Amino acid sequence: MAKKLTRNTDTPVVILCGGLGTRLAEETETKPKPLVEIGGRPILWHIMRSYAHYGYRNFILCLGYKGQQIRDYFLNYQYHERDLQITLGAAPRVELLGEAPGNGADWSITLADTGDAAMTGARVKRIEKYIKSDHFLLTYGDGLADVDLAKLVAFHHQHGGIGTVTGVRPPSRFGELVVEKGVVKNFSEKPESGRGKDSKLAGSINGGFFMFSRKFFSYLSADDDCVLERQPLEKLSRDRQLMMYSHDGFWQCMDTMRDVSLLRQLWAANRAPWKK
């Protein structure tokens, strides 16, 4: 019998924010990818808001490329969200007007410099010292979905393995998951041969919403070239310690300007499935 889950809202959410975002050069030449705006706010804000909706408000951001801009955004968060009155002169003063913003007012955010050149696995390993709980959530700073995070967390605790990956079924450019009875038998990142860009994969792909126990850190290395989606997750699947939570709802990454336009259109039309 599966044990009853008591949701721990202190469980941290680790968000990978350090990539170059080269396929979004129109935007990322001047800013980090997580700060690309959807509806006037960074996609990172939308991701964090989705987790906060389920009670997860303790965030660890793995910074890299242009990470200072993400620091500045949160250091000045109140100034972004509220009206201001500025008094100039010999003793300049800034007064915040109106009520504090409802979104983000109670978030705890750790901003961790994980290096400009580090790959995803190295970034996660380098924030191990900030993980005090037995489990942590992990996602990328460039994807939105309407994943039921409460069900994802319950599934993770029920199966008792080290890791959970959310499986989704969009077009082919991502890592295919070979699954048998919920157990990930093979983690194959970004298969390419024999598949056109509009074809569908036979199986599910890595949707980027993970949950891990602390034991996963032993699979990672702090070396710059440690890629989360390669050796660590491949080995975890070979050890039969990676389970898949299936998500059949909305999922959209933000890899190209076409993706950005789609997300902006959904938000503008008030049809954003990730909006809580």
PDB file of C-alpha atoms in Angstrom:
ATOM      1  CA  MET A   1       0.000   0.000   0.000  1.00  0.00           C
ATOM      2  CA  ALA A   2       1.340   3.430  -0.942  1.00  0.00           C
ATOM      3  CA  LYS A   3       2.145   5.594   2.027  1.00  0.00           C
ATOM      4  CA  LYS A   4       0.020   8.648   2.652  1.00  0.00           C
ATOM      5  CA  LEU A   5       1.736  11.777   1.373  1.00  0.00           C
ATOM      6  CA  THR A   6       2.070  14.839   3.536  1.00  0.00           C
ATOM      7  CA  ARG A   7       3.017  17.623   1.184  1.00  0.00           C
ATOM      8  CA  ASN A   8       6.065  19.529   2.374  1.00  0.00           C
ATOM      9  CA  THR A   9       5.783  23.066   1.074  1.00  0.00           C
ATOM     10  CA  ASP A  10       9.358  23.715   2.256  1.00  0.00           C
ATOM     11  CA  THR A  11      10.570  21.410  -0.527  1.00  0.00           C
ATOM     12  CA  PRO A  12      12.790  23.611  -2.709  1.00  0.00           C
ATOM     13  CA  VAL A  13      12.266  24.174  -6.409  1.00  0.00           C
ATOM     14  CA  VAL A  14      15.531  24.286  -8.356  1.00  0.00           C
ATOM     15  CA  ILE A  15      15.315  26.185 -11.667  1.00  0.00           C
ATOM     16  CA  LEU A  16      18.039  26.030 -14.305  1.00  0.00           C
ATOM     17  CA  CYS A  17      18.610  29.619 -15.470  1.00  0.00           C
ATOM     18  CA  GLY A  18      22.152  29.615 -16.844  1.00  0.00           C
ATOM     19  CA  GLY A  19      21.991  28.583 -20.515  1.00  0.00           C
ATOM     20  CA  LEU A  20      22.959  30.779 -23.452  1.00  0.00           C
ATOM     21  CA  GLY A  21      19.670  30.445 -25.347  1.00  0.00           C
ATOM     22  CA  THR A  22      21.459  30.749 -28.683  1.00  0.00           C
ATOM     23  CA  ARG A  23      18.386  29.886 -30.750  1.00  0.00           C
ATOM     24  CA  LEU A  24      16.668  32.950 -29.278  1.00  0.00           C
ATOM     25  CA  ALA A  25      19.445  35.360 -30.187  1.00  0.00           C
ATOM     26  CA  GLU A  26      16.946  38.121 -30.977  1.00  0.00           C
ATOM     27  CA  GLU A  27      16.108  38.194 -27.272  1.00  0.00           C
ATOM     28  CA  THR A  28      19.058  36.584 -25.514  1.00  0.00           C
ATOM     29  CA  GLU A  29      21.753  38.775 -27.020  1.00  0.00           C
ATOM     30  CA  THR A  30      20.828  41.331 -24.362  1.00  0.00           C
ATOM     31  CA  LYS A  31      19.214  39.260 -21.597  1.00  0.00           C
ATOM     32  CA  PRO A  32      19.209  35.730 -20.139  1.00  0.00           C
ATOM     33  CA  LYS A  33      16.564  33.418 -21.566  1.00  0.00           C
ATOM     34  CA  PRO A  34      14.500  33.188 -18.321  1.00  0.00           C
ATOM     35  CA  LEU A  35      13.926  36.971 -18.507  1.00  0.00           C
ATOM     36  CA  VAL A  36      12.283  36.824 -21.950  1.00  0.00           C
ATOM     37  CA  GLU A  37       8.854  38.317 -21.326  1.00  0.00           C
ATOM     38  CA  ILE A  38       5.443  36.729 -21.750  1.00  0.00           C
ATOM     39  CA  GLY A  39       2.652  39.198 -21.108  1.00  0.00           C
ATOM     40  CA  GLY A  40       5.008  41.805 -19.679  1.00  0.00           C
ATOM     41  CA  ARG A  41       6.674  39.482 -17.149  1.00  0.00           C
ATOM     42  CA  PRO A  42       9.630  37.099 -17.493  1.00  0.00           C
ATOM     43  CA  ILE A  43       8.855  33.481 -18.318  1.00  0.00           C
ATOM     44  CA  LEU A  44      10.746  32.708 -15.089  1.00  0.00           C
ATOM     45  CA  TRP A  45       8.040  34.577 -13.141  1.00  0.00           C
ATOM     46  CA  HIS A  46       5.342  32.470 -14.812  1.00  0.00           C
ATOM     47  CA  ILE A  47       7.168  29.251 -13.913  1.00  0.00           C
ATOM     48  CA  MET A  48       7.644  30.293 -10.294  1.00  0.00           C
ATOM     49  CA  ARG A  49       4.039  31.389 -10.041  1.00  0.00           C
ATOM     50  CA  SER A  50       2.915  27.919 -11.182  1.00  0.00           C
ATOM     51  CA  TYR A  51       4.887  26.284  -8.368  1.00  0.00           C
ATOM     52  CA  ALA A  52       3.709  28.849  -5.832  1.00  0.00           C
ATOM     53  CA  HIS A  53       0.116  28.014  -6.744  1.00  0.00           C
ATOM     54  CA  TYR A  54       0.748  24.522  -5.332  1.00  0.00           C
ATOM     55  CA  GLY A  55       2.427  25.865  -2.199  1.00  0.00           C
ATOM     56  CA  TYR A  56       6.066  25.643  -3.299  1.00  0.00           C
ATOM     57  CA  ARG A  57       7.614  29.043  -2.681  1.00  0.00           C
ATOM     58  CA  ASN A  58      11.232  28.189  -1.840  1.00  0.00           C
ATOM     59  CA  PHE A  59      13.258  28.647  -5.024  1.00  0.00           C
ATOM     60  CA  ILE A  60      16.910  28.067  -5.896  1.00  0.00           C
ATOM     61  CA  LEU A  61      17.911  29.671  -9.194  1.00  0.00           C
ATOM     62  CA  CYS A  62      21.009  28.277 -10.922  1.00  0.00           C
ATOM     63  CA  LEU A  63      22.471  31.359 -12.595  1.00  0.00           C
ATOM     64  CA  GLY A  64      24.991  31.531 -15.417  1.00  0.00           C
ATOM     65  CA  TYR A  65      24.829  33.586 -18.613  1.00  0.00           C
ATOM     66  CA  LYS A  66      23.915  37.203 -17.762  1.00  0.00           C
ATOM     67  CA  GLY A  67      22.870  36.014 -14.306  1.00  0.00           C
ATOM     68  CA  GLN A  68      23.374  39.502 -12.857  1.00  0.00           C
ATOM     69  CA  GLN A  69      20.253  40.626 -14.674  1.00  0.00           C
ATOM     70  CA  ILE A  70      18.197  37.980 -12.856  1.00  0.00           C
ATOM     71  CA  ARG A  71      19.708  39.159  -9.560  1.00  0.00           C
ATOM     72  CA  ASP A  72      18.789  42.744 -10.416  1.00  0.00           C
ATOM     73  CA  TYR A  73      15.239  41.762 -11.369  1.00  0.00           C
ATOM     74  CA  PHE A  74      14.525  40.224  -7.968  1.00  0.00           C
ATOM     75  CA  LEU A  75      16.472  42.798  -5.982  1.00  0.00           C
ATOM     76  CA  ASN A  76      14.206  45.418  -7.562  1.00  0.00           C
ATOM     77  CA  TYR A  77      11.077  43.262  -7.692  1.00  0.00           C
ATOM     78  CA  GLN A  78       8.898  45.654  -5.708  1.00  0.00           C
ATOM     79  CA  TYR A  79       9.880  48.488  -8.023  1.00  0.00           C
ATOM     80  CA  HIS A  80       8.807  46.445 -11.038  1.00  0.00           C
ATOM     81  CA  GLU A  81       5.427  45.546  -9.541  1.00  0.00           C
ATOM     82  CA  ARG A  82       4.227  48.749  -7.828  1.00  0.00           C
ATOM     83  CA  ASP A  83       3.692  52.412  -8.578  1.00  0.00           C
ATOM     84  CA  LEU A  84       6.468  54.702  -7.389  1.00  0.00           C
ATOM     85  CA  GLN A  85       6.872  58.261  -6.239  1.00  0.00           C
ATOM     86  CA  ILE A  86      10.402  59.581  -6.723  1.00  0.00           C
ATOM     87  CA  THR A  87      11.625  62.744  -5.049  1.00  0.00           C
ATOM     88  CA  LEU A  88      14.746  64.195  -6.613  1.00  0.00           C
ATOM     89  CA  GLY A  89      17.185  66.712  -5.190  1.00  0.00           C
ATOM     90  CA  ALA A  90      19.883  66.676  -2.528  1.00  0.00           C
ATOM     91  CA  ALA A  91      18.144  63.881  -0.599  1.00  0.00           C
ATOM     92  CA  PRO A  92      16.483  61.690  -3.253  1.00  0.00           C
ATOM     93  CA  ARG A  93      13.771  59.380  -2.011  1.00  0.00           C
ATOM     94  CA  VAL A  94      11.700  56.544  -3.532  1.00  0.00           C
ATOM     95  CA  GLU A  95       8.305  55.721  -2.056  1.00  0.00           C
ATOM     96  CA  LEU A  96       6.391  52.576  -2.961  1.00  0.00           C
ATOM     97  CA  LEU A  97       2.702  53.263  -3.572  1.00  0.00           C
ATOM     98  CA  GLY A  98      -0.268  50.948  -3.249  1.00  0.00           C
ATOM     99  CA  GLU A  99      -0.368  47.421  -1.878  1.00  0.00           C
ATOM    100  CA  ALA A 100       2.434  44.906  -2.135  1.00  0.00           C
ATOM    101  CA  PRO A 101       2.075  42.536  -5.104  1.00  0.00           C
ATOM    102  CA  GLY A 102       0.195  39.334  -4.362  1.00  0.00           C
ATOM    103  CA  ASN A 103       2.461  37.269  -6.584  1.00  0.00           C
ATOM    104  CA  GLY A 104       5.950  36.774  -5.226  1.00  0.00           C
ATOM    105  CA  ALA A 105       5.428  38.593  -1.950  1.00  0.00           C
ATOM    106  CA  ASP A 106       6.158  35.444   0.102  1.00  0.00           C
ATOM    107  CA  TRP A 107       8.697  33.722  -2.143  1.00  0.00           C
ATOM    108  CA  SER A 108      12.129  32.785  -0.789  1.00  0.00           C
ATOM    109  CA  ILE A 109      14.713  32.949  -3.582  1.00  0.00           C
ATOM    110  CA  THR A 110      18.307  31.728  -3.472  1.00  0.00           C
ATOM    111  CA  LEU A 111      20.330  33.187  -6.342  1.00  0.00           C
ATOM    112  CA  ALA A 112      23.297  30.878  -6.919  1.00  0.00           C
ATOM    113  CA  ASP A 113      26.094  31.573  -9.389  1.00  0.00           C
ATOM    114  CA  THR A 114      26.749  28.167 -10.994  1.00  0.00           C
ATOM    115  CA  GLY A 115      29.177  29.399 -13.664  1.00  0.00           C
ATOM    116  CA  ASP A 116      28.916  30.717 -17.195  1.00  0.00           C
ATOM    117  CA  ALA A 117      30.221  27.546 -18.869  1.00  0.00           C
ATOM    118  CA  ALA A 118      28.619  24.825 -16.733  1.00  0.00           C
ATOM    119  CA  MET A 119      26.260  22.248 -18.186  1.00  0.00           C
ATOM    120  CA  THR A 120      22.931  21.393 -16.530  1.00  0.00           C
ATOM    121  CA  GLY A 121      24.156  18.531 -14.337  1.00  0.00           C
ATOM    122  CA  ALA A 122      27.057  20.577 -12.998  1.00  0.00           C
ATOM    123  CA  ARG A 123      24.710  23.426 -12.120  1.00  0.00           C
ATOM    124  CA  VAL A 124      22.481  21.119 -10.072  1.00  0.00           C
ATOM    125  CA  LYS A 125      25.456  19.551  -8.290  1.00  0.00           C
ATOM    126  CA  ARG A 126      26.788  22.991  -7.360  1.00  0.00           C
ATOM    127  CA  ILE A 127      23.627  23.914  -5.432  1.00  0.00           C
ATOM    128  CA  GLU A 128      23.633  20.698  -3.371  1.00  0.00           C
ATOM    129  CA  LYS A 129      24.748  22.681  -0.314  1.00  0.00           C
ATOM    130  CA  TYR A 130      21.480  24.644  -0.410  1.00  0.00           C
ATOM    131  CA  ILE A 131      19.236  21.558  -0.372  1.00  0.00           C
ATOM    132  CA  LYS A 132      18.309  20.785   3.223  1.00  0.00           C
ATOM    133  CA  SER A 133      15.278  18.584   2.565  1.00  0.00           C
ATOM    134  CA  ASP A 134      15.148  14.909   1.554  1.00  0.00           C
ATOM    135  CA  HIS A 135      13.623  15.752  -1.828  1.00  0.00           C
ATOM    136  CA  PHE A 136      13.657  18.635  -4.282  1.00  0.00           C
ATOM    137  CA  LEU A 137      11.826  19.693  -7.421  1.00  0.00           C
ATOM    138  CA  LEU A 138      13.703  20.677 -10.574  1.00  0.00           C
ATOM    139  CA  THR A 139      12.769  22.347 -13.838  1.00  0.00           C
ATOM    140  CA  TYR A 140      14.163  24.480 -16.654  1.00  0.00           C
ATOM    141  CA  GLY A 141      13.749  28.251 -16.862  1.00  0.00           C
ATOM    142  CA  ASP A 142      12.228  28.148 -20.325  1.00  0.00           C
ATOM    143  CA  GLY A 143       9.147  25.915 -20.329  1.00  0.00           C
ATOM    144  CA  LEU A 144       5.501  26.237 -19.317  1.00  0.00           C
ATOM    145  CA  ALA A 145       2.880  23.585 -18.655  1.00  0.00           C
ATOM    146  CA  ASP A 146      -0.305  22.929 -16.726  1.00  0.00           C
ATOM    147  CA  VAL A 147       1.215  19.975 -14.868  1.00  0.00           C
ATOM    148  CA  ASP A 148      -0.654  19.099 -11.671  1.00  0.00           C
ATOM    149  CA  LEU A 149       2.321  19.427  -9.335  1.00  0.00           C
ATOM    150  CA  ALA A 150       0.443  18.004  -6.367  1.00  0.00           C
ATOM    151  CA  LYS A 151      -0.128  14.766  -8.304  1.00  0.00           C
ATOM    152  CA  LEU A 152       3.475  14.751  -9.532  1.00  0.00           C
ATOM    153  CA  VAL A 153       4.789  15.024  -5.970  1.00  0.00           C
ATOM    154  CA  ALA A 154       2.374  12.355  -4.707  1.00  0.00           C
ATOM    155  CA  PHE A 155       3.462  10.015  -7.507  1.00  0.00           C
ATOM    156  CA  HIS A 156       7.129  10.549  -6.644  1.00  0.00           C
ATOM    157  CA  HIS A 157       6.642   9.678  -2.991  1.00  0.00           C
ATOM    158  CA  GLN A 158       4.467   6.676  -3.785  1.00  0.00           C
ATOM    159  CA  HIS A 159       6.890   4.914  -6.128  1.00  0.00           C
ATOM    160  CA  GLY A 160       9.850   5.342  -3.764  1.00  0.00           C
ATOM    161  CA  GLY A 161      12.520   5.682  -6.473  1.00  0.00           C
ATOM    162  CA  ILE A 162      15.224   8.328  -6.623  1.00  0.00           C
ATOM    163  CA  GLY A 163      13.820  10.340  -9.505  1.00  0.00           C
ATOM    164  CA  THR A 164      10.653  11.294 -11.349  1.00  0.00           C
ATOM    165  CA  VAL A 165      10.528  12.832 -14.806  1.00  0.00           C
ATOM    166  CA  THR A 166       7.377  14.219 -16.386  1.00  0.00           C
ATOM    167  CA  GLY A 167       6.696  12.618 -19.751  1.00  0.00           C
ATOM    168  CA  VAL A 168       4.903  14.621 -22.453  1.00  0.00           C
ATOM    169  CA  ARG A 169       4.193  14.053 -26.164  1.00  0.00           C
ATOM    170  CA  PRO A 170       5.044  17.040 -28.354  1.00  0.00           C
ATOM    171  CA  PRO A 171       6.979  17.063 -31.668  1.00  0.00           C
ATOM    172  CA  SER A 172      10.261  15.224 -31.933  1.00  0.00           C
ATOM    173  CA  ARG A 173      13.307  17.350 -31.075  1.00  0.00           C
ATOM    174  CA  PHE A 174      13.583  16.221 -27.461  1.00  0.00           C
ATOM    175  CA  GLY A 175      14.717  13.233 -25.409  1.00  0.00           C
ATOM    176  CA  GLU A 176      12.648  10.094 -25.808  1.00  0.00           C
ATOM    177  CA  LEU A 177      11.724   8.040 -22.748  1.00  0.00           C
ATOM    178  CA  VAL A 178      11.354   4.282 -23.127  1.00  0.00           C
ATOM    179  CA  VAL A 179       8.920   3.304 -20.377  1.00  0.00           C
ATOM    180  CA  GLU A 180       7.616  -0.028 -19.120  1.00  0.00           C
ATOM    181  CA  LYS A 181       4.983  -0.064 -16.360  1.00  0.00           C
ATOM    182  CA  GLY A 182       5.973   3.412 -15.279  1.00  0.00           C
ATOM    183  CA  VAL A 183       9.691   2.638 -14.975  1.00  0.00           C
ATOM    184  CA  VAL A 184      12.014   4.542 -17.328  1.00  0.00           C
ATOM    185  CA  LYS A 185      14.076   1.791 -18.978  1.00  0.00           C
ATOM    186  CA  ASN A 186      16.038   4.137 -21.216  1.00  0.00           C
ATOM    187  CA  PHE A 187      16.638   7.892 -21.210  1.00  0.00           C
ATOM    188  CA  SER A 188      17.672   8.930 -24.725  1.00  0.00           C
ATOM    189  CA  GLU A 189      18.213  12.649 -25.209  1.00  0.00           C
ATOM    190  CA  LYS A 190      17.122  14.273 -28.490  1.00  0.00           C
ATOM    191  CA  PRO A 191      16.894  11.382 -30.979  1.00  0.00           C
ATOM    192  CA  GLU A 192      17.315  12.607 -34.529  1.00  0.00           C
ATOM    193  CA  SER A 193      17.468   9.851 -37.141  1.00  0.00           C
ATOM    194  CA  GLY A 194      14.401   9.089 -39.199  1.00  0.00           C
ATOM    195  CA  ARG A 195      12.099  11.711 -37.727  1.00  0.00           C
ATOM    196  CA  GLY A 196      10.888  14.880 -39.409  1.00  0.00           C
ATOM    197  CA  LYS A 197      10.347  18.011 -37.403  1.00  0.00           C
ATOM    198  CA  ASP A 198       6.551  17.593 -37.441  1.00  0.00           C
ATOM    199  CA  SER A 199       6.479  13.878 -36.682  1.00  0.00           C
ATOM    200  CA  LYS A 200       5.417  12.439 -33.332  1.00  0.00           C
ATOM    201  CA  LEU A 201       7.551  10.156 -31.194  1.00  0.00           C
ATOM    202  CA  ALA A 202       6.261   6.694 -30.444  1.00  0.00           C
ATOM    203  CA  GLY A 203       6.983   7.281 -26.747  1.00  0.00           C
ATOM    204  CA  SER A 204       6.982  10.150 -24.296  1.00  0.00           C
ATOM    205  CA  ILE A 205       9.678  12.801 -24.048  1.00  0.00           C
ATOM    206  CA  ASN A 206      11.330  14.642 -21.209  1.00  0.00           C
ATOM    207  CA  GLY A 207       8.958  17.468 -20.268  1.00  0.00           C
ATOM    208  CA  GLY A 208      11.400  19.016 -17.802  1.00  0.00           C
ATOM    209  CA  PHE A 209       9.404  18.819 -14.566  1.00  0.00           C
ATOM    210  CA  PHE A 210      11.404  16.590 -12.217  1.00  0.00           C
ATOM    211  CA  MET A 211      11.465  15.513  -8.594  1.00  0.00           C
ATOM    212  CA  PHE A 212      14.462  13.844  -6.961  1.00  0.00           C
ATOM    213  CA  SER A 213      15.603  12.557  -3.624  1.00  0.00           C
ATOM    214  CA  ARG A 214      18.949  13.762  -2.294  1.00  0.00           C
ATOM    215  CA  LYS A 215      20.477  10.449  -3.411  1.00  0.00           C
ATOM    216  CA  PHE A 216      20.499  11.840  -6.957  1.00  0.00           C
ATOM    217  CA  PHE A 217      23.437  14.103  -6.130  1.00  0.00           C
ATOM    218  CA  SER A 218      25.689  11.007  -6.135  1.00  0.00           C
ATOM    219  CA  TYR A 219      24.926  10.651  -9.863  1.00  0.00           C
ATOM    220  CA  LEU A 220      26.115  14.190 -10.600  1.00  0.00           C
ATOM    221  CA  SER A 221      29.504  15.846 -10.978  1.00  0.00           C
ATOM    222  CA  ALA A 222      30.448  19.483 -10.459  1.00  0.00           C
ATOM    223  CA  ASP A 223      32.654  19.336 -13.575  1.00  0.00           C
ATOM    224  CA  ASP A 224      31.519  21.825 -16.220  1.00  0.00           C
ATOM    225  CA  ASP A 225      30.789  19.083 -18.766  1.00  0.00           C
ATOM    226  CA  CYS A 226      28.280  17.152 -16.612  1.00  0.00           C
ATOM    227  CA  VAL A 227      25.022  17.199 -18.595  1.00  0.00           C
ATOM    228  CA  LEU A 228      21.956  16.281 -16.537  1.00  0.00           C
ATOM    229  CA  GLU A 229      20.185  14.714 -19.503  1.00  0.00           C
ATOM    230  CA  ARG A 230      23.109  12.470 -20.456  1.00  0.00           C
ATOM    231  CA  GLN A 231      25.079  10.252 -18.087  1.00  0.00           C
ATOM    232  CA  PRO A 232      23.257  11.086 -14.805  1.00  0.00           C
ATOM    233  CA  LEU A 233      19.716  10.428 -16.025  1.00  0.00           C
ATOM    234  CA  GLU A 234      20.832   7.612 -18.320  1.00  0.00           C
ATOM    235  CA  LYS A 235      22.502   5.856 -15.364  1.00  0.00           C
ATOM    236  CA  LEU A 236      19.499   6.539 -13.122  1.00  0.00           C
ATOM    237  CA  SER A 237      17.263   4.844 -15.695  1.00  0.00           C
ATOM    238  CA  ARG A 238      19.641   1.867 -16.023  1.00  0.00           C
ATOM    239  CA  ASP A 239      19.451   1.503 -12.235  1.00  0.00           C
ATOM    240  CA  ARG A 240      15.626   1.438 -12.533  1.00  0.00           C
ATOM    241  CA  GLN A 241      15.431   4.456 -10.218  1.00  0.00           C
ATOM    242  CA  LEU A 242      13.775   6.885 -12.648  1.00  0.00           C
ATOM    243  CA  MET A 243       9.994   6.787 -12.950  1.00  0.00           C
ATOM    244  CA  MET A 244       7.766   8.701 -15.341  1.00  0.00           C
ATOM    245  CA  TYR A 245       4.799  10.822 -14.399  1.00  0.00           C
ATOM    246  CA  SER A 246       2.641  11.090 -17.507  1.00  0.00           C
ATOM    247  CA  HIS A 247       1.237  14.500 -18.435  1.00  0.00           C
ATOM    248  CA  ASP A 248      -1.266  14.670 -21.291  1.00  0.00           C
ATOM    249  CA  GLY A 249      -2.131  18.346 -20.933  1.00  0.00           C
ATOM    250  CA  PHE A 250      -0.509  21.541 -22.151  1.00  0.00           C
ATOM    251  CA  TRP A 251       3.279  21.726 -22.441  1.00  0.00           C
ATOM    252  CA  GLN A 252       5.378  24.220 -24.373  1.00  0.00           C
ATOM    253  CA  CYS A 253       9.083  24.937 -24.323  1.00  0.00           C
ATOM    254  CA  MET A 254      10.530  28.286 -25.438  1.00  0.00           C
ATOM    255  CA  ASP A 255      13.377  27.448 -27.792  1.00  0.00           C
ATOM    256  CA  THR A 256      12.634  29.677 -30.789  1.00  0.00           C
ATOM    257  CA  MET A 257      10.961  32.995 -31.555  1.00  0.00           C
ATOM    258  CA  ARG A 258       8.031  30.988 -32.895  1.00  0.00           C
ATOM    259  CA  ASP A 259       7.631  29.469 -29.410  1.00  0.00           C
ATOM    260  CA  VAL A 260       7.836  32.921 -27.827  1.00  0.00           C
ATOM    261  CA  SER A 261       5.149  34.249 -30.169  1.00  0.00           C
ATOM    262  CA  LEU A 262       2.838  31.324 -29.390  1.00  0.00           C
ATOM    263  CA  LEU A 263       3.155  31.817 -25.631  1.00  0.00           C
ATOM    264  CA  ARG A 264       2.596  35.558 -25.953  1.00  0.00           C
ATOM    265  CA  GLN A 265      -0.474  35.034 -28.114  1.00  0.00           C
ATOM    266  CA  LEU A 266      -1.972  32.568 -25.626  1.00  0.00           C
ATOM    267  CA  TRP A 267      -1.421  34.997 -22.752  1.00  0.00           C
ATOM    268  CA  ALA A 268      -2.809  37.993 -24.663  1.00  0.00           C
ATOM    269  CA  ALA A 269      -5.921  36.033 -25.619  1.00  0.00           C
ATOM    270  CA  ASN A 270      -6.447  34.917 -21.994  1.00  0.00           C
ATOM    271  CA  ARG A 271      -6.068  31.310 -23.134  1.00  0.00           C
ATOM    272  CA  ALA A 272      -2.863  30.467 -21.288  1.00  0.00           C
ATOM    273  CA  PRO A 273      -3.355  26.945 -19.843  1.00  0.00           C
ATOM    274  CA  TRP A 274      -0.558  27.446 -17.298  1.00  0.00           C
ATOM    275  CA  LYS A 275      -2.259  30.495 -15.777  1.00  0.00           C
ATOM    276  CA  LYS A 276      -3.568  29.769 -12.277  1.00  0.00           C
TER     277      LYS A 276
END
